[in-house]
Coordinates of C-alpha atoms and ligand atoms in Angstrom, one line a residue:
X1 CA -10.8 -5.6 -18.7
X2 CA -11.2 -9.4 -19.0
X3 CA -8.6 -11.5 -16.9
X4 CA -10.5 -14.5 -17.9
X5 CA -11.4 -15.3 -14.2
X6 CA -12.8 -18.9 -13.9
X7 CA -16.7 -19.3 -12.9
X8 CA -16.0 -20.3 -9.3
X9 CA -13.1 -16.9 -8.8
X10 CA -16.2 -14.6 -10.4
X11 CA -18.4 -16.6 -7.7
X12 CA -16.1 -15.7 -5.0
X13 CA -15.2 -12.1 -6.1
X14 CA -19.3 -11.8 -6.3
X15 CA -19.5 -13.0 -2.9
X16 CA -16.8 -10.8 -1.3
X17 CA -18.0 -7.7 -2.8
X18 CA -21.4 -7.8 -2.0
X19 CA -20.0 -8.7 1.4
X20 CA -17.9 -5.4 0.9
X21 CA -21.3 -3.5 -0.6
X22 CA -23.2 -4.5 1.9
X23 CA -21.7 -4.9 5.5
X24 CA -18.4 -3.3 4.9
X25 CA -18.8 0.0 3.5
X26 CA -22.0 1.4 5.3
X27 CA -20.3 1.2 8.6
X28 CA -16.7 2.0 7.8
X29 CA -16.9 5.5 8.6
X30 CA -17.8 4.6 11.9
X31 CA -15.4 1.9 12.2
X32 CA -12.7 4.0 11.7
X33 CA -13.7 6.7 13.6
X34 CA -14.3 5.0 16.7
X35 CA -11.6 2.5 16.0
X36 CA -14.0 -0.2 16.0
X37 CA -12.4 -3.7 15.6
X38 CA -14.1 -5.7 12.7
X39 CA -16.0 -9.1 14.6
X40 CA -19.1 -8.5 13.1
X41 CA -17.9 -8.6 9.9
X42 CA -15.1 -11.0 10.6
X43 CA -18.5 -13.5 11.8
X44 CA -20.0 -12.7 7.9
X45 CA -17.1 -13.9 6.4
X46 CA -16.6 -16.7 8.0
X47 CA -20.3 -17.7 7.1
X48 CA -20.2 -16.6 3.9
X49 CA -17.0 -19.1 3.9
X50 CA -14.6 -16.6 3.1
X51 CA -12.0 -17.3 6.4
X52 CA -10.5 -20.4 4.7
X53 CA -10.1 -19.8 1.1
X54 CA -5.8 -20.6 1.1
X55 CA -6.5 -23.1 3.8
X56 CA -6.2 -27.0 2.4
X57 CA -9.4 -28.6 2.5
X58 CA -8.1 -31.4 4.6
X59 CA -8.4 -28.9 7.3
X60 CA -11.6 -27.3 6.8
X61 CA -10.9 -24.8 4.3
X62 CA -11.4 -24.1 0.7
X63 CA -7.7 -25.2 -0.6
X64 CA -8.0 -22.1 -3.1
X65 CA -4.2 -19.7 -4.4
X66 CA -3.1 -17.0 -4.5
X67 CA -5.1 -15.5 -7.3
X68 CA -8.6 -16.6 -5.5
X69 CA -7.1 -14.9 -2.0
X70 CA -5.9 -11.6 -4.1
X71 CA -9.5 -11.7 -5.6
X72 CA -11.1 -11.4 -2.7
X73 CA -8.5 -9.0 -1.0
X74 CA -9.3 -6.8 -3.3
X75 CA -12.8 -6.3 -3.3
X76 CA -12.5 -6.5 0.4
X77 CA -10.6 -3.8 0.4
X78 CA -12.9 -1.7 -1.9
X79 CA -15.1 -1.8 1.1
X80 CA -12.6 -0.8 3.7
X81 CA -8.5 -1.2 4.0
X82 CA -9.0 -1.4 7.6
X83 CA -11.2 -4.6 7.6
X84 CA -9.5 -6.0 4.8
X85 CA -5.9 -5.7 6.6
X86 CA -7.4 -7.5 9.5
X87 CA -8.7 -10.1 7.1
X88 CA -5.0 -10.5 5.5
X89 CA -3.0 -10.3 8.7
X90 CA -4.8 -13.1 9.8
X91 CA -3.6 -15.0 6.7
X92 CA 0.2 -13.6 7.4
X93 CA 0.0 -15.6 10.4
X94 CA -1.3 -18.6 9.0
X95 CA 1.2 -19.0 6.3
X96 CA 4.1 -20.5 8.6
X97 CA 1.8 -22.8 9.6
X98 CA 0.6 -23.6 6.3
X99 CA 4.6 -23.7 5.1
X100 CA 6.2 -25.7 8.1
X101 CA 3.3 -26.5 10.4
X102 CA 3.6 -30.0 11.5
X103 CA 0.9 -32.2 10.8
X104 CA -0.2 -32.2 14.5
X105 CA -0.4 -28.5 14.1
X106 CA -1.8 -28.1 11.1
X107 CA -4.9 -30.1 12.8
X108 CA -4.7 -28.3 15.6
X109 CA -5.0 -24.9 14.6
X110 CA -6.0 -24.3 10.9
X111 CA -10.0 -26.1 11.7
X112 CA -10.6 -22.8 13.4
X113 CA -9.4 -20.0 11.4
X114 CA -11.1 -22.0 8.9
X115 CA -14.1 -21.5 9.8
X116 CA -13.5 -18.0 11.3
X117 CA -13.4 -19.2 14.8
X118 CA -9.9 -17.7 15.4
X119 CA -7.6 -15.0 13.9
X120 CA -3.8 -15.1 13.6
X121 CA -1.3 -12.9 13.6
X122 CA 2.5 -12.6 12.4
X123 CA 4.4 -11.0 15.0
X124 CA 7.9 -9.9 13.7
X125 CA 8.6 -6.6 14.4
X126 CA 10.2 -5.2 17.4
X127 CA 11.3 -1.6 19.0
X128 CA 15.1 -1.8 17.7
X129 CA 13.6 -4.6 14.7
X130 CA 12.0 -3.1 12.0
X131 CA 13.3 -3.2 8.1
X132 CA 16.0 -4.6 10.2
X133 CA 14.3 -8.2 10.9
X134 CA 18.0 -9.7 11.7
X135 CA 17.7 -7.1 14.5
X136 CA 15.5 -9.3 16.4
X137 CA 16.2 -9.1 20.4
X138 CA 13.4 -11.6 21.6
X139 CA 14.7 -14.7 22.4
X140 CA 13.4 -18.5 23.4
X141 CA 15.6 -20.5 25.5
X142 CA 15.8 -24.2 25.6
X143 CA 14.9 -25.3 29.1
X144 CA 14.5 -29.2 29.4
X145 CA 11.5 -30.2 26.6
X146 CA 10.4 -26.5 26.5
X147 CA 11.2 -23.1 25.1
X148 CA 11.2 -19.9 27.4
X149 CA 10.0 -16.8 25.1
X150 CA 11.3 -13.5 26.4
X151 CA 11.0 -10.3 25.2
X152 CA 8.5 -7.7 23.3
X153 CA 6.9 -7.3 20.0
X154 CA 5.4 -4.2 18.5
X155 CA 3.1 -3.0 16.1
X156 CA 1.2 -6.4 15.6
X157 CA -1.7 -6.3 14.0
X158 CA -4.8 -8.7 14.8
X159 CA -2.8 -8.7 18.0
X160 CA -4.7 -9.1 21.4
X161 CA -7.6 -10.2 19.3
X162 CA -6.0 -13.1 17.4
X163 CA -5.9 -16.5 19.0
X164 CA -2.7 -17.8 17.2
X165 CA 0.4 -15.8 17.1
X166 CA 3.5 -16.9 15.0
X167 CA 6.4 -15.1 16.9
X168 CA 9.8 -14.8 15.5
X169 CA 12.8 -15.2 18.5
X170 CA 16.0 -16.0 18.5
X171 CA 17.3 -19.8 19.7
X172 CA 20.9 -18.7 19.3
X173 CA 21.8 -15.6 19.5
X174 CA 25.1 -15.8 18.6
X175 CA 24.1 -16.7 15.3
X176 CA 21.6 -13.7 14.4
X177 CA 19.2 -13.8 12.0
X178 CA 20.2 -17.4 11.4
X179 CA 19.6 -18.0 15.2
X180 CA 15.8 -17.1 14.6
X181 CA 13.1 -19.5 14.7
X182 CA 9.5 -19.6 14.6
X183 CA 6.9 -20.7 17.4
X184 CA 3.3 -20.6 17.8
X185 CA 2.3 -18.7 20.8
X186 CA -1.5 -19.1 22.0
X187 CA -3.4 -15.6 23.6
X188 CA -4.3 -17.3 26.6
X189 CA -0.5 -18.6 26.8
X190 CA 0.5 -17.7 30.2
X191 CA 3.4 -14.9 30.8
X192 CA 1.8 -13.3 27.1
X193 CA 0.3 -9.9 27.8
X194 CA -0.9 -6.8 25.2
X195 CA 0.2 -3.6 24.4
X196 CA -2.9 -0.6 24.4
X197 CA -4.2 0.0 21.2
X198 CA -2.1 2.2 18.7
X199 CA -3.8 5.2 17.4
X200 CA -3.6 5.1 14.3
X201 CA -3.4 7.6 10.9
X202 CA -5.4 4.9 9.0
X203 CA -6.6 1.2 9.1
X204 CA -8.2 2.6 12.2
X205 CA -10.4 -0.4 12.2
X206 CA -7.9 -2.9 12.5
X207 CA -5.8 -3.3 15.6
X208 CA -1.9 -2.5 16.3
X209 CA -0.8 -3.4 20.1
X210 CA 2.4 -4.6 21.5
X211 CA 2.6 -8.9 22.0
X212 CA 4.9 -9.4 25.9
X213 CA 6.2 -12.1 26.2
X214 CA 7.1 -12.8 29.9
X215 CA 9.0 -16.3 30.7
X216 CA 6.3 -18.0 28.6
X217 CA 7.1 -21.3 28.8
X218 CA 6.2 -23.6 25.3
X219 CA 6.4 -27.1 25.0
X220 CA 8.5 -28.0 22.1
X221 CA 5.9 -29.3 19.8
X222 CA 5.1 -25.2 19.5
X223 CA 8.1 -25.3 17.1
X224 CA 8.0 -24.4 13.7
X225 CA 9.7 -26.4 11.5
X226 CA 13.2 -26.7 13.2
X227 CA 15.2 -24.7 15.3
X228 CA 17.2 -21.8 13.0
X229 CA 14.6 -21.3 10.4
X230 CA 12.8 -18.5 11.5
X231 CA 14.3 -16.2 8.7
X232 CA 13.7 -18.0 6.1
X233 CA 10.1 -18.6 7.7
X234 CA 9.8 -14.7 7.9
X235 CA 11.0 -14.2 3.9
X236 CA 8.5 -17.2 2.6
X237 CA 5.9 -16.0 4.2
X238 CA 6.0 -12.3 3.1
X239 CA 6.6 -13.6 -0.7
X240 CA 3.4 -15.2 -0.5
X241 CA 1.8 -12.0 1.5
X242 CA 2.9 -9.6 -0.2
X243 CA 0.6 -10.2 -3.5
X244 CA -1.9 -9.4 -1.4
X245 CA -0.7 -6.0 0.2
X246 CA -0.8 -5.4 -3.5
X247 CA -4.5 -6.3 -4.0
X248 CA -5.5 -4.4 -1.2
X249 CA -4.1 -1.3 -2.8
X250 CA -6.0 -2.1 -5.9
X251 CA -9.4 -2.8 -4.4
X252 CA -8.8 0.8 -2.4
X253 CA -7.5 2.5 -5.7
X254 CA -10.5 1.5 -7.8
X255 CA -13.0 2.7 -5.0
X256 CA -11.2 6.2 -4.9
X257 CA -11.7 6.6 -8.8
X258 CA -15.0 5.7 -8.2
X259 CA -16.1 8.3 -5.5
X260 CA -14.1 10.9 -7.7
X261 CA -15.2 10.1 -10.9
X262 CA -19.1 10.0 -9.4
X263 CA -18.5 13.3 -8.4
X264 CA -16.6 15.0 -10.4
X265 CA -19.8 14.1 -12.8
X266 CA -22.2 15.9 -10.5
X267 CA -20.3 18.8 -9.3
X268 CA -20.8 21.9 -11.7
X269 CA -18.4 24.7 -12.0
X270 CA -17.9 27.6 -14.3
X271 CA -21.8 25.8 -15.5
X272 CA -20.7 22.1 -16.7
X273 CA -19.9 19.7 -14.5
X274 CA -16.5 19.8 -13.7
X275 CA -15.3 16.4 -15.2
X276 CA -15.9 18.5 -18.4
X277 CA -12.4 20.0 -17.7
X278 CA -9.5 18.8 -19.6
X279 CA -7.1 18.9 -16.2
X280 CA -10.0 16.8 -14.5
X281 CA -10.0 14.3 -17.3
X282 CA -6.2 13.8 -17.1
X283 CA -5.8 13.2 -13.2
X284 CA -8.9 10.4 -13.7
X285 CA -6.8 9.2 -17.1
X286 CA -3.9 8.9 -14.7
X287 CA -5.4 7.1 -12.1
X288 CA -7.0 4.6 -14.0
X289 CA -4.3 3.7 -16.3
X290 CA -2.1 3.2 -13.3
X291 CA -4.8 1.0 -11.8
X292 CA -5.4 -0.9 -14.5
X293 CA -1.8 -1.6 -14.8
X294 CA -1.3 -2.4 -11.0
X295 CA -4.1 -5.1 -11.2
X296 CA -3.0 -6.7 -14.0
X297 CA 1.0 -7.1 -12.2
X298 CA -1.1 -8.1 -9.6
X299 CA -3.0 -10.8 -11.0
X300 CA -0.4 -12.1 -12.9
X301 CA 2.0 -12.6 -9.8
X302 CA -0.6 -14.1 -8.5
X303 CA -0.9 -16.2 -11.2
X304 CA 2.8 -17.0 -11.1
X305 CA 2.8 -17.9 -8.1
X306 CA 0.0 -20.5 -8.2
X307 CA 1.4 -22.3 -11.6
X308 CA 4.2 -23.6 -8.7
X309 CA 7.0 -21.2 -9.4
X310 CA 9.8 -22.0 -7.3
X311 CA 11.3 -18.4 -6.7
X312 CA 9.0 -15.2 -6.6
X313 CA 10.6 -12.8 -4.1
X314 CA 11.1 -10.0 -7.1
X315 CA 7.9 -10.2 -8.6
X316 CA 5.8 -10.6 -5.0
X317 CA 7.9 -7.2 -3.9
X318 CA 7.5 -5.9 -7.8
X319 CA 3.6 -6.3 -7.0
X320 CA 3.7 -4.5 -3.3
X321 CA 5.6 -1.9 -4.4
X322 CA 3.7 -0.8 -7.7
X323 CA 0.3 -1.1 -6.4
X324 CA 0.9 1.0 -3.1
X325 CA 2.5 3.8 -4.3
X326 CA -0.4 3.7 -6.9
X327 CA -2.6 3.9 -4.5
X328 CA -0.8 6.5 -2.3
X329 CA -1.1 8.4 -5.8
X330 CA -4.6 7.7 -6.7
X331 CA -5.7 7.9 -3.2
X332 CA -4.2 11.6 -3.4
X333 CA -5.5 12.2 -6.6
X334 CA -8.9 11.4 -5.9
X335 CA -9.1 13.7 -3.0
X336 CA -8.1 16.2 -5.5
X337 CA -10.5 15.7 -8.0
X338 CA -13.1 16.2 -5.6
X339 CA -11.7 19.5 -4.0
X340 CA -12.7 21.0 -0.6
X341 CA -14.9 17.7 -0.6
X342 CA -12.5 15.5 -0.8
X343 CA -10.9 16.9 2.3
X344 CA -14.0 16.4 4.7
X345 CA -14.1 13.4 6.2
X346 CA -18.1 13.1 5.5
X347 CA -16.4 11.7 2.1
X348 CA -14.8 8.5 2.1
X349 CA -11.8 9.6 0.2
X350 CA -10.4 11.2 2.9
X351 CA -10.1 8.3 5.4
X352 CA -8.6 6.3 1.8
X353 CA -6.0 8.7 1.8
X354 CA -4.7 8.1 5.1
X355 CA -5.7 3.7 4.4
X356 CA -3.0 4.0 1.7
X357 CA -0.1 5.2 3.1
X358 CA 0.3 2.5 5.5
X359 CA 0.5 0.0 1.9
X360 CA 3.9 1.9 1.4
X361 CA 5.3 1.1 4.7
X362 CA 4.1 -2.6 5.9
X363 CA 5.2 -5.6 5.3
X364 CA 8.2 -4.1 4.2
X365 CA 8.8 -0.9 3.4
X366 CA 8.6 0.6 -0.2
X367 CA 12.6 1.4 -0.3
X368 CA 13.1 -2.1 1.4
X369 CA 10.7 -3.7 -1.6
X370 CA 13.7 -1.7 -3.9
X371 CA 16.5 -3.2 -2.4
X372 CA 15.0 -6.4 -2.6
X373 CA 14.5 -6.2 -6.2
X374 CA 17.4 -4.5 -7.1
X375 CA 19.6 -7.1 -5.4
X376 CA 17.2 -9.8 -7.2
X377 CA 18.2 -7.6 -10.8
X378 CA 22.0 -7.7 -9.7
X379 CA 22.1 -11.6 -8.8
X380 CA 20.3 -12.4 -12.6
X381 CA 22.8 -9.7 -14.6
X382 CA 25.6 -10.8 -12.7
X383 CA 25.0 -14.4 -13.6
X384 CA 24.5 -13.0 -17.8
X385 CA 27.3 -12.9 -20.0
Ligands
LIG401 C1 -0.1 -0.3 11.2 C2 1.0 -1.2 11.3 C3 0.8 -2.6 11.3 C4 1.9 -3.4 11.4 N1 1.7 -4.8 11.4 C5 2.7 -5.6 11.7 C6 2.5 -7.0 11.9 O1 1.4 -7.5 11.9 N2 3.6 -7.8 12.2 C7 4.9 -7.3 12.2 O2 5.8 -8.1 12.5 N3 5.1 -6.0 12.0 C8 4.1 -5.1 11.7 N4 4.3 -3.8 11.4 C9 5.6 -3.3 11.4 C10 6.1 -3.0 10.0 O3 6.3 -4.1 9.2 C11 7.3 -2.0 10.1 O4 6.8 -0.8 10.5 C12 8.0 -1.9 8.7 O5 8.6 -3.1 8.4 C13 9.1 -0.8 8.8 O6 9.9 -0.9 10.0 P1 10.0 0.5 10.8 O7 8.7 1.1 11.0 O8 10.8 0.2 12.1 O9 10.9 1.5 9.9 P2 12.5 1.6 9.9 O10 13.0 0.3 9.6 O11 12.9 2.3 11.1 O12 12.7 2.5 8.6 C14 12.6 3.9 8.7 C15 12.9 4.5 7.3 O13 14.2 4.0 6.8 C16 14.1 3.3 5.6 N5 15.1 2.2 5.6 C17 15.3 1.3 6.6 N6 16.3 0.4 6.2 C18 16.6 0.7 4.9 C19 17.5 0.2 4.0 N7 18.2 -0.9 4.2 N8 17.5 0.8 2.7 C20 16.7 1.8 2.4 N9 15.8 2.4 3.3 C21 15.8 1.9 4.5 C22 12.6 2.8 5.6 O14 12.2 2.5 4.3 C23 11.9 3.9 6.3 O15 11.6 4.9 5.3 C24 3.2 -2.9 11.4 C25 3.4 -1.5 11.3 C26 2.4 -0.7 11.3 C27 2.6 0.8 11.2

């Protein structure tokens, strides 16, 4: 289909899948089998210019949207969810930087992930924190002009690699999740140690470790925004990220129908080929109509987004949650199609199966992306006559 993508989003979609053609998917089997983190081709996107596409150009990037960064998601992800996650979870720690960096900040950290020189991360989560974020138990203490950060985050991807880490902790704790605020805390920081690497079903190629935080003492201009805001922080920055959980889905969605279909043309049974068969026909129909229909929810919050739209919690969750239980289901689907084949890991389909699932539960979890619209659906027909 035709979403009337400009000359330059063609350009960069060109660019990032033959980045994803050619660097990405012949050594993602290997990637994910020996858990391989990405810098190699981390280093090709950052000279093809891909590492600072939503960064302004003031500070070295391409000052590109939300539809140019789903764009290249996408076919990023067609090449391999695990390199593509790394590439996104980089951008999910830039964002509160990008929303309520300071202007001295801003300068001081966006130039490098820029130009691919650094990686952030968005570090959140903790042991008793998860859907939960008000359950937040890491905490940063005013001492004189500095913060002292305390406590432990896990499951963070980019972490141990990235440079820049925004870290949600609580400045007040009697207040909650209104007693959260954000800071950015460097790797080198000292008191800030790493977790061992998760073993992982999927994204095997991207990293998971635990962020400690040991008395690490920040001066105050590591601050983001003002003290208190570190919720709302956490919810803007996950409406603009989510778009692109959605993306990824796609890109890994149409590279599963595009395995199975490839086969399902070659493999003969009963003598014809066994796309031939009805049932076969109607799993592919499935998957691609779903697809289809995922990209195009995709694109168009995307699009919504980028025409300045002040609220777009429901349609960023709307856009997560379609897309990755598509995915989940096409991923499934495709192994399917292919059979016994489809099982082996010598196919990629297998290692997409395991990619998707981890769509569903990020960022968010797939009942959490429900509540969120449901209570978005309850505030507008509450305020209807
Ligand atoms: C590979 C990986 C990478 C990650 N990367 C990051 C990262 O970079 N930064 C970061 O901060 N975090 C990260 N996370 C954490 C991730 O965001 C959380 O795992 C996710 O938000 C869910 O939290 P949980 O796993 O604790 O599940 P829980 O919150 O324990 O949920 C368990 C189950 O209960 C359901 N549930 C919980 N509350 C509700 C509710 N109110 N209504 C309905 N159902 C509910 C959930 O949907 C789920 O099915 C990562 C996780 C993984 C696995």
């Amino acid at each position: 289909m035709d979403y009337l993508l400009t000359e330059e989003q063609q350009m960069l979609q060109d660019l990032a899948r033959q980045i994803a053609e050619e660097r990405i998917k012949p050594v993602r089997a290997e990637l994910d089998e020996q858990e391989t983190f990405p810098w190699d081709i981390i280093k090709d996107l950052a000279q093809a210019d891909l590492c600072g596409t939503i960064i302004p150009e003031a500070y070295g990037g391409l000052g590109m949207g939300c539809m140019e960064n789903v764009l290249v998601l996408e076919a990023l992800a067609a090449g391999c969810v695990g390199v593509a996650t790394t590439y996104a979870a980089s951008f999910l720690g830039a964002y509160p930087l990008l929303l309520y960096g300071s202007e001295d900040q801003k300068q001081k950290y966006l130039p490098a992930l820029a130009r691919g020189e650094a990686l952030a991360a968005f570090a959140l989560t903790e042991a008793q924190a998860g859907s939960d974020a008000g359950g937040v138990a890491t905490t940063a203490a005013k001492d004189g002009d500095h913060y002292v950060l305390n406590g432990t985050k896990q499951w963070i991807t980019n972490a141990g690699e990235a440079e820049i880490n925004t870290v949600i902790a609580l400045t007040d704790k009697a207040k909650g999740a209104r007693g959260a605020s954000a800071f950015v805390v460097e790797k080198g920081d000292p008191g800030v140690s790493f977790g061992k690497k998760e073993k992982k079903m999927g994204i095997r190629a991207s990293v998971t470790r635990e962020i400690v935080l040991e008395d690490v003492r920040l001066p105050q201009d590591r601050l983001l925004g003002r003290e208190g805001l570190g919720f709302m922080l956490t919810m803007r920055t996950l409406d603009l990220a989510r778009p692109g959980v959605g993306a990824l889905a796609v890109g890994l969605a149409q590279s599963a129908l595009d395995e199975a279909a490839a086969f399902a043309k070659e493999r003969h049974q009963f003598d014809q080929p066994v796309i031939a068969f009805q049932a076969v026909q109607h799993l592919l129909a499935d998957m691609a109509t779903k697809l289809e229909a995922a990209r195009a929810l995709v694109y168009a919050v995307a699009r919504h987004i980028d025409s300045g739209a002040k609220d777009y919690t429901k349609a960023a969750a709307m856009a997560k949650l379609f897309s990755s239980d598509m995915a989940m289901q096409v991923t499934v689907d495709a192994v399917q199609v292919m059979g016994g084949h489809g099982y082996m890991r010598e196919y990629p389909v297998e290692k997409m199966m395991r990619d998707a699932k981890i769509l569903q539960i990020f960022e968010g979890t797939n009942q959490i992306m429900r509540n969120v619209i449901g209570l978005a659906l309850n505030k507008e027909y509450s305020r209807k006559k």
